[in-house]
Short mmCIF file of N, CA and C in Angstrom, two decimals:
data_model
loop_
_atom_site.label_atom_id
_atom_site.label_comp_id
_atom_site.label_asym_id
_atom_site.label_seq_id
_atom_site.Cartn_x
_atom_site.Cartn_y
_atom_site.Cartn_z
N ASP T 1154 -2.75 31.76 8.53
CA ASP T 1154 -2.28 31.88 7.15
C ASP T 1154 -1.33 30.74 6.83
N VAL T 1155 -1.43 30.25 5.60
CA VAL T 1155 -0.49 29.23 5.14
C VAL T 1155 0.82 29.91 4.79
N GLN T 1156 1.89 29.37 5.32
CA GLN T 1156 3.21 29.92 5.02
C GLN T 1156 4.21 28.80 4.80
N LEU T 1157 5.08 28.99 3.82
CA LEU T 1157 6.21 28.11 3.57
C LEU T 1157 7.45 28.99 3.54
N GLN T 1158 8.45 28.61 4.28
CA GLN T 1158 9.67 29.41 4.40
C GLN T 1158 10.86 28.54 4.05
N ALA T 1159 11.45 28.80 2.88
CA ALA T 1159 12.60 28.01 2.43
C ALA T 1159 13.90 28.66 2.89
N SER T 1160 14.89 27.83 3.14
CA SER T 1160 16.21 28.34 3.54
C SER T 1160 17.26 27.29 3.21
N GLY T 1161 18.52 27.69 3.37
CA GLY T 1161 19.62 26.75 3.19
C GLY T 1161 20.41 26.90 1.91
N GLY T 1162 19.99 27.80 1.04
CA GLY T 1162 20.74 28.00 -0.18
C GLY T 1162 22.10 28.63 0.07
N GLY T 1163 22.92 28.64 -0.95
CA GLY T 1163 24.25 29.23 -0.81
C GLY T 1163 25.11 28.90 -2.01
N LEU T 1164 26.40 29.18 -1.84
CA LEU T 1164 27.38 28.93 -2.90
C LEU T 1164 28.15 27.67 -2.55
N VAL T 1165 28.25 26.77 -3.53
CA VAL T 1165 28.96 25.52 -3.30
C VAL T 1165 29.71 25.16 -4.59
N GLN T 1166 30.81 24.47 -4.44
CA GLN T 1166 31.56 24.01 -5.61
C GLN T 1166 30.90 22.78 -6.21
N ALA T 1167 31.12 22.59 -7.49
CA ALA T 1167 30.62 21.40 -8.17
C ALA T 1167 31.11 20.15 -7.44
N GLY T 1168 30.21 19.20 -7.28
CA GLY T 1168 30.52 17.99 -6.55
C GLY T 1168 30.18 18.06 -5.07
N GLY T 1169 29.86 19.25 -4.61
CA GLY T 1169 29.53 19.44 -3.21
C GLY T 1169 28.08 19.16 -2.89
N SER T 1170 27.69 19.46 -1.65
CA SER T 1170 26.35 19.17 -1.16
C SER T 1170 25.76 20.38 -0.45
N LEU T 1171 24.45 20.43 -0.47
CA LEU T 1171 23.69 21.41 0.30
C LEU T 1171 22.41 20.75 0.76
N ARG T 1172 21.88 21.22 1.88
CA ARG T 1172 20.57 20.76 2.31
C ARG T 1172 19.64 21.96 2.46
N LEU T 1173 18.58 21.95 1.72
CA LEU T 1173 17.57 22.99 1.83
C LEU T 1173 16.51 22.56 2.83
N SER T 1174 15.95 23.55 3.51
CA SER T 1174 14.85 23.31 4.44
C SER T 1174 13.66 24.16 4.05
N CYS T 1175 12.50 23.70 4.41
CA CYS T 1175 11.27 24.47 4.18
C CYS T 1175 10.35 24.22 5.36
N THR T 1176 10.14 25.27 6.13
CA THR T 1176 9.26 25.18 7.29
C THR T 1176 7.86 25.61 6.87
N VAL T 1177 6.87 24.81 7.22
CA VAL T 1177 5.51 25.10 6.80
C VAL T 1177 4.63 25.35 8.03
N SER T 1178 3.63 26.18 7.86
CA SER T 1178 2.70 26.46 8.94
C SER T 1178 1.36 26.85 8.36
N GLY T 1179 0.33 26.73 9.18
CA GLY T 1179 -1.00 27.17 8.77
C GLY T 1179 -1.89 26.08 8.22
N PHE T 1180 -1.38 24.83 8.16
CA PHE T 1180 -2.24 23.74 7.74
C PHE T 1180 -1.70 22.43 8.30
N THR T 1181 -2.51 21.38 8.19
CA THR T 1181 -2.12 20.07 8.71
C THR T 1181 -1.12 19.43 7.77
N PHE T 1182 0.06 19.22 8.28
CA PHE T 1182 1.19 18.78 7.46
C PHE T 1182 0.86 17.52 6.66
N ASP T 1183 0.27 16.54 7.28
CA ASP T 1183 0.02 15.25 6.63
C ASP T 1183 -1.04 15.32 5.53
N ASP T 1184 -1.80 16.40 5.47
CA ASP T 1184 -2.88 16.51 4.49
C ASP T 1184 -2.39 16.97 3.13
N TYR T 1185 -1.11 17.35 3.05
CA TYR T 1185 -0.61 17.99 1.83
C TYR T 1185 0.54 17.23 1.21
N ALA T 1186 0.62 17.35 -0.11
CA ALA T 1186 1.79 16.92 -0.87
C ALA T 1186 2.73 18.10 -0.98
N PHE T 1187 4.02 17.81 -0.97
CA PHE T 1187 5.02 18.87 -0.99
C PHE T 1187 5.99 18.68 -2.16
N GLY T 1188 6.20 19.76 -2.86
CA GLY T 1188 7.10 19.71 -3.99
C GLY T 1188 8.26 20.67 -3.83
N TRP T 1189 9.33 20.36 -4.50
CA TRP T 1189 10.48 21.26 -4.66
C TRP T 1189 10.60 21.60 -6.14
N PHE T 1190 10.79 22.87 -6.41
CA PHE T 1190 10.94 23.35 -7.77
C PHE T 1190 12.17 24.24 -7.83
N ARG T 1191 12.62 24.53 -9.03
CA ARG T 1191 13.73 25.45 -9.19
C ARG T 1191 13.54 26.25 -10.48
N GLN T 1192 14.13 27.41 -10.48
CA GLN T 1192 14.06 28.27 -11.65
C GLN T 1192 15.41 28.94 -11.85
N ALA T 1193 16.02 28.61 -12.97
CA ALA T 1193 17.29 29.22 -13.34
C ALA T 1193 17.01 30.50 -14.12
N PRO T 1194 17.96 31.43 -14.15
CA PRO T 1194 17.76 32.69 -14.88
C PRO T 1194 17.39 32.43 -16.33
N GLY T 1195 16.31 33.05 -16.78
CA GLY T 1195 15.90 32.92 -18.16
C GLY T 1195 15.22 31.63 -18.52
N LYS T 1196 14.95 30.80 -17.53
CA LYS T 1196 14.31 29.51 -17.79
C LYS T 1196 13.00 29.39 -17.04
N GLU T 1197 12.18 28.44 -17.48
CA GLU T 1197 10.92 28.20 -16.80
C GLU T 1197 11.15 27.45 -15.50
N ARG T 1198 10.18 27.56 -14.61
CA ARG T 1198 10.26 26.83 -13.35
C ARG T 1198 10.20 25.34 -13.64
N GLU T 1199 11.08 24.61 -12.99
CA GLU T 1199 11.23 23.17 -13.24
C GLU T 1199 10.96 22.39 -11.97
N GLY T 1200 10.18 21.32 -12.08
CA GLY T 1200 9.93 20.46 -10.94
C GLY T 1200 11.15 19.64 -10.59
N VAL T 1201 11.45 19.54 -9.31
CA VAL T 1201 12.58 18.75 -8.83
C VAL T 1201 12.09 17.46 -8.17
N SER T 1202 11.11 17.60 -7.28
CA SER T 1202 10.58 16.42 -6.61
C SER T 1202 9.19 16.75 -6.08
N CYS T 1203 8.45 15.69 -5.79
CA CYS T 1203 7.18 15.86 -5.09
C CYS T 1203 6.93 14.62 -4.25
N THR T 1204 6.52 14.83 -3.02
CA THR T 1204 6.18 13.75 -2.10
C THR T 1204 4.69 13.80 -1.80
N GLY T 1205 4.02 12.68 -1.99
CA GLY T 1205 2.60 12.63 -1.75
C GLY T 1205 2.22 12.89 -0.31
N SER T 1206 0.96 13.21 -0.08
CA SER T 1206 0.51 13.53 1.27
C SER T 1206 0.69 12.34 2.20
N GLY T 1207 0.81 12.63 3.49
CA GLY T 1207 1.00 11.58 4.47
C GLY T 1207 2.29 10.82 4.29
N GLY T 1208 3.29 11.45 3.75
CA GLY T 1208 4.57 10.79 3.53
C GLY T 1208 4.52 9.76 2.42
N GLY T 1209 3.76 10.02 1.39
CA GLY T 1209 3.63 9.10 0.28
C GLY T 1209 4.87 9.03 -0.58
N ARG T 1210 4.73 8.41 -1.72
CA ARG T 1210 5.86 8.21 -2.64
C ARG T 1210 6.42 9.53 -3.14
N THR T 1211 7.72 9.54 -3.33
CA THR T 1211 8.38 10.73 -3.87
C THR T 1211 8.74 10.49 -5.33
N VAL T 1212 8.43 11.46 -6.15
CA VAL T 1212 8.77 11.45 -7.57
C VAL T 1212 9.88 12.47 -7.79
N TYR T 1213 10.89 12.09 -8.54
CA TYR T 1213 12.00 13.00 -8.82
C TYR T 1213 12.10 13.26 -10.32
N ALA T 1214 12.55 14.45 -10.65
CA ALA T 1214 12.90 14.75 -12.03
C ALA T 1214 14.11 13.91 -12.43
N ASP T 1215 14.16 13.51 -13.70
CA ASP T 1215 15.28 12.70 -14.17
C ASP T 1215 16.61 13.38 -13.92
N SER T 1216 16.62 14.70 -14.01
CA SER T 1216 17.86 15.45 -13.89
C SER T 1216 18.48 15.39 -12.50
N VAL T 1217 17.71 14.98 -11.50
CA VAL T 1217 18.24 14.96 -10.12
C VAL T 1217 18.19 13.58 -9.48
N LYS T 1218 17.63 12.60 -10.18
CA LYS T 1218 17.52 11.25 -9.62
C LYS T 1218 18.89 10.72 -9.23
N GLY T 1219 18.95 10.14 -8.04
CA GLY T 1219 20.20 9.58 -7.55
C GLY T 1219 21.11 10.60 -6.89
N ARG T 1220 20.79 11.88 -7.02
CA ARG T 1220 21.62 12.94 -6.42
C ARG T 1220 20.88 13.72 -5.34
N PHE T 1221 19.59 13.91 -5.52
CA PHE T 1221 18.78 14.68 -4.58
C PHE T 1221 17.85 13.74 -3.83
N THR T 1222 17.61 14.07 -2.56
CA THR T 1222 16.70 13.27 -1.74
C THR T 1222 15.79 14.20 -0.95
N ALA T 1223 14.50 14.02 -1.13
CA ALA T 1223 13.52 14.80 -0.38
C ALA T 1223 13.10 14.01 0.86
N SER T 1224 12.93 14.72 1.95
CA SER T 1224 12.49 14.09 3.19
C SER T 1224 11.71 15.11 4.01
N SER T 1225 11.20 14.67 5.13
CA SER T 1225 10.45 15.59 5.99
C SER T 1225 10.55 15.15 7.43
N ASP T 1226 10.35 16.11 8.31
CA ASP T 1226 10.26 15.86 9.75
C ASP T 1226 8.89 16.39 10.16
N ASN T 1227 7.93 15.49 10.28
CA ASN T 1227 6.57 15.92 10.56
C ASN T 1227 6.46 16.63 11.91
N ALA T 1228 7.25 16.20 12.86
CA ALA T 1228 7.20 16.82 14.20
C ALA T 1228 7.62 18.28 14.14
N LYS T 1229 8.48 18.60 13.17
CA LYS T 1229 8.96 19.98 13.04
C LYS T 1229 8.26 20.72 11.90
N ASN T 1230 7.31 20.07 11.22
CA ASN T 1230 6.64 20.67 10.06
C ASN T 1230 7.66 21.21 9.06
N THR T 1231 8.66 20.41 8.79
CA THR T 1231 9.76 20.88 7.95
C THR T 1231 10.07 19.85 6.86
N LEU T 1232 10.28 20.37 5.66
CA LEU T 1232 10.72 19.57 4.53
C LEU T 1232 12.21 19.80 4.33
N TYR T 1233 12.85 18.80 3.73
CA TYR T 1233 14.26 18.93 3.42
C TYR T 1233 14.50 18.47 1.98
N LEU T 1234 15.49 19.08 1.37
CA LEU T 1234 15.98 18.59 0.08
C LEU T 1234 17.49 18.47 0.20
N GLN T 1235 17.96 17.25 0.31
CA GLN T 1235 19.39 16.99 0.36
C GLN T 1235 19.90 16.90 -1.06
N MET T 1236 20.85 17.76 -1.39
CA MET T 1236 21.38 17.82 -2.74
C MET T 1236 22.85 17.45 -2.72
N ASP T 1237 23.18 16.35 -3.36
CA ASP T 1237 24.55 15.86 -3.42
C ASP T 1237 25.05 15.88 -4.86
N SER T 1238 26.34 15.76 -5.01
CA SER T 1238 26.96 15.75 -6.34
C SER T 1238 26.44 16.89 -7.20
N LEU T 1239 26.44 18.07 -6.63
CA LEU T 1239 25.88 19.22 -7.31
C LEU T 1239 26.68 19.57 -8.57
N LYS T 1240 25.94 20.06 -9.56
CA LYS T 1240 26.52 20.45 -10.84
C LYS T 1240 26.23 21.92 -11.09
N PRO T 1241 27.03 22.58 -11.90
CA PRO T 1241 26.74 23.99 -12.22
C PRO T 1241 25.32 24.18 -12.77
N GLU T 1242 24.81 23.22 -13.50
CA GLU T 1242 23.46 23.34 -14.05
C GLU T 1242 22.36 23.23 -13.00
N ASP T 1243 22.72 22.92 -11.76
CA ASP T 1243 21.76 22.93 -10.66
C ASP T 1243 21.56 24.34 -10.10
N THR T 1244 22.35 25.28 -10.58
CA THR T 1244 22.22 26.66 -10.11
C THR T 1244 20.84 27.21 -10.44
N ALA T 1245 20.14 27.68 -9.41
CA ALA T 1245 18.77 28.17 -9.58
C ALA T 1245 18.26 28.69 -8.25
N VAL T 1246 17.13 29.36 -8.31
CA VAL T 1246 16.37 29.64 -7.09
C VAL T 1246 15.46 28.44 -6.85
N TYR T 1247 15.54 27.90 -5.65
CA TYR T 1247 14.76 26.72 -5.29
C TYR T 1247 13.57 27.12 -4.44
N TYR T 1248 12.43 26.53 -4.76
CA TYR T 1248 11.18 26.83 -4.08
C TYR T 1248 10.57 25.55 -3.52
N CYS T 1249 9.93 25.67 -2.37
CA CYS T 1249 9.09 24.59 -1.88
C CYS T 1249 7.63 24.99 -2.14
N ALA T 1250 6.79 23.99 -2.30
CA ALA T 1250 5.40 24.24 -2.64
C ALA T 1250 4.52 23.16 -2.02
N ALA T 1251 3.25 23.50 -1.83
CA ALA T 1251 2.31 22.56 -1.21
C ALA T 1251 0.98 22.59 -1.94
N ASP T 1252 0.39 21.41 -2.04
CA ASP T 1252 -0.97 21.28 -2.57
C ASP T 1252 -1.51 19.93 -2.11
N ARG T 1253 -2.74 19.65 -2.45
CA ARG T 1253 -3.35 18.40 -1.97
C ARG T 1253 -2.73 17.17 -2.60
N ILE T 1254 -2.31 17.30 -3.87
CA ILE T 1254 -1.70 16.16 -4.55
C ILE T 1254 -0.49 16.64 -5.35
N CYS T 1255 0.37 15.70 -5.71
CA CYS T 1255 1.48 16.02 -6.60
C CYS T 1255 0.92 16.17 -8.02
N MET T 1256 1.37 17.19 -8.71
CA MET T 1256 0.92 17.44 -10.07
C MET T 1256 1.96 16.86 -11.03
N VAL T 1257 1.67 15.69 -11.57
CA VAL T 1257 2.59 15.03 -12.49
C VAL T 1257 1.83 14.76 -13.79
N VAL T 1258 2.32 15.29 -14.88
CA VAL T 1258 1.67 15.10 -16.17
C VAL T 1258 2.71 14.60 -17.16
N GLY T 1259 2.48 13.43 -17.69
CA GLY T 1259 3.42 12.88 -18.66
C GLY T 1259 4.82 12.73 -18.10
N GLY T 1260 4.91 12.44 -16.81
CA GLY T 1260 6.20 12.28 -16.17
C GLY T 1260 6.86 13.58 -15.76
N THR T 1261 6.21 14.69 -16.04
CA THR T 1261 6.75 16.01 -15.70
C THR T 1261 6.05 16.56 -14.46
N LEU T 1262 6.84 17.06 -13.53
CA LEU T 1262 6.28 17.67 -12.32
C LEU T 1262 5.78 19.07 -12.69
N ARG T 1263 4.47 19.25 -12.64
CA ARG T 1263 3.89 20.51 -13.02
C ARG T 1263 3.92 21.49 -11.84
N PRO T 1264 4.05 22.79 -12.10
CA PRO T 1264 4.16 23.78 -11.03
C PRO T 1264 2.83 24.36 -10.55
N GLU T 1265 1.72 23.69 -10.85
CA GLU T 1265 0.42 24.24 -10.43
C GLU T 1265 0.14 23.83 -8.98
N TYR T 1266 0.71 24.59 -8.06
CA TYR T 1266 0.53 24.35 -6.64
C TYR T 1266 -0.13 25.57 -6.00
N ASP T 1267 -0.87 25.35 -4.96
CA ASP T 1267 -1.58 26.45 -4.32
C ASP T 1267 -0.67 27.33 -3.49
N TYR T 1268 0.31 26.72 -2.85
CA TYR T 1268 1.11 27.47 -1.86
C TYR T 1268 2.59 27.35 -2.20
N TRP T 1269 3.29 28.49 -2.07
CA TRP T 1269 4.71 28.55 -2.42
C TRP T 1269 5.51 29.25 -1.35
N GLY T 1270 6.73 28.78 -1.15
CA GLY T 1270 7.69 29.50 -0.34
C GLY T 1270 8.34 30.59 -1.18
N GLN T 1271 9.20 31.37 -0.55
CA GLN T 1271 9.76 32.54 -1.21
C GLN T 1271 10.99 32.24 -2.05
N GLY T 1272 11.56 31.07 -1.97
CA GLY T 1272 12.72 30.72 -2.77
C GLY T 1272 14.03 30.97 -2.05
N THR T 1273 15.00 30.12 -2.35
CA THR T 1273 16.34 30.27 -1.81
C THR T 1273 17.33 29.96 -2.93
N LEU T 1274 18.36 30.80 -3.06
CA LEU T 1274 19.27 30.72 -4.20
C LEU T 1274 20.37 29.70 -3.94
N VAL T 1275 20.55 28.81 -4.90
CA VAL T 1275 21.65 27.85 -4.88
C VAL T 1275 22.55 28.16 -6.07
N THR T 1276 23.81 28.38 -5.80
CA THR T 1276 24.78 28.65 -6.85
C THR T 1276 25.88 27.60 -6.78
N VAL T 1277 26.09 26.91 -7.89
CA VAL T 1277 27.11 25.87 -7.95
C VAL T 1277 28.20 26.33 -8.90
N SER T 1278 29.38 26.49 -8.37
CA SER T 1278 30.49 26.97 -9.19
C SER T 1278 31.26 25.78 -9.79
N SER T 1279 31.81 26.02 -10.97
CA SER T 1279 32.54 24.93 -11.65
C SER T 1279 34.01 24.91 -11.25
#
């Protein structure tokens, strides 16, 4: 079975940092593109980043460019999202997702992915 398990969320003050992890299993890591998404209360799911298959190019949402960095450790089948200079508006449940390609339409990271992790809550206090 394909599984994605996100972790690393928590409470942090504005300006602080967190690193999220997502462990994947059930498929060949290099064959898939991996995205990070977030959903704040009462809002639609928003794309944060997507990295193409085989460690391809990473696309970031404008709202996180220069502050968030997506990476992976293929040997551990694990994705990471390093989040720096966090702002209260970054508060959301963060999800990792996998599909064959990154879904980008008009510069927007679309959430149409086949596989999703369960989400991890990030709360940024002001």
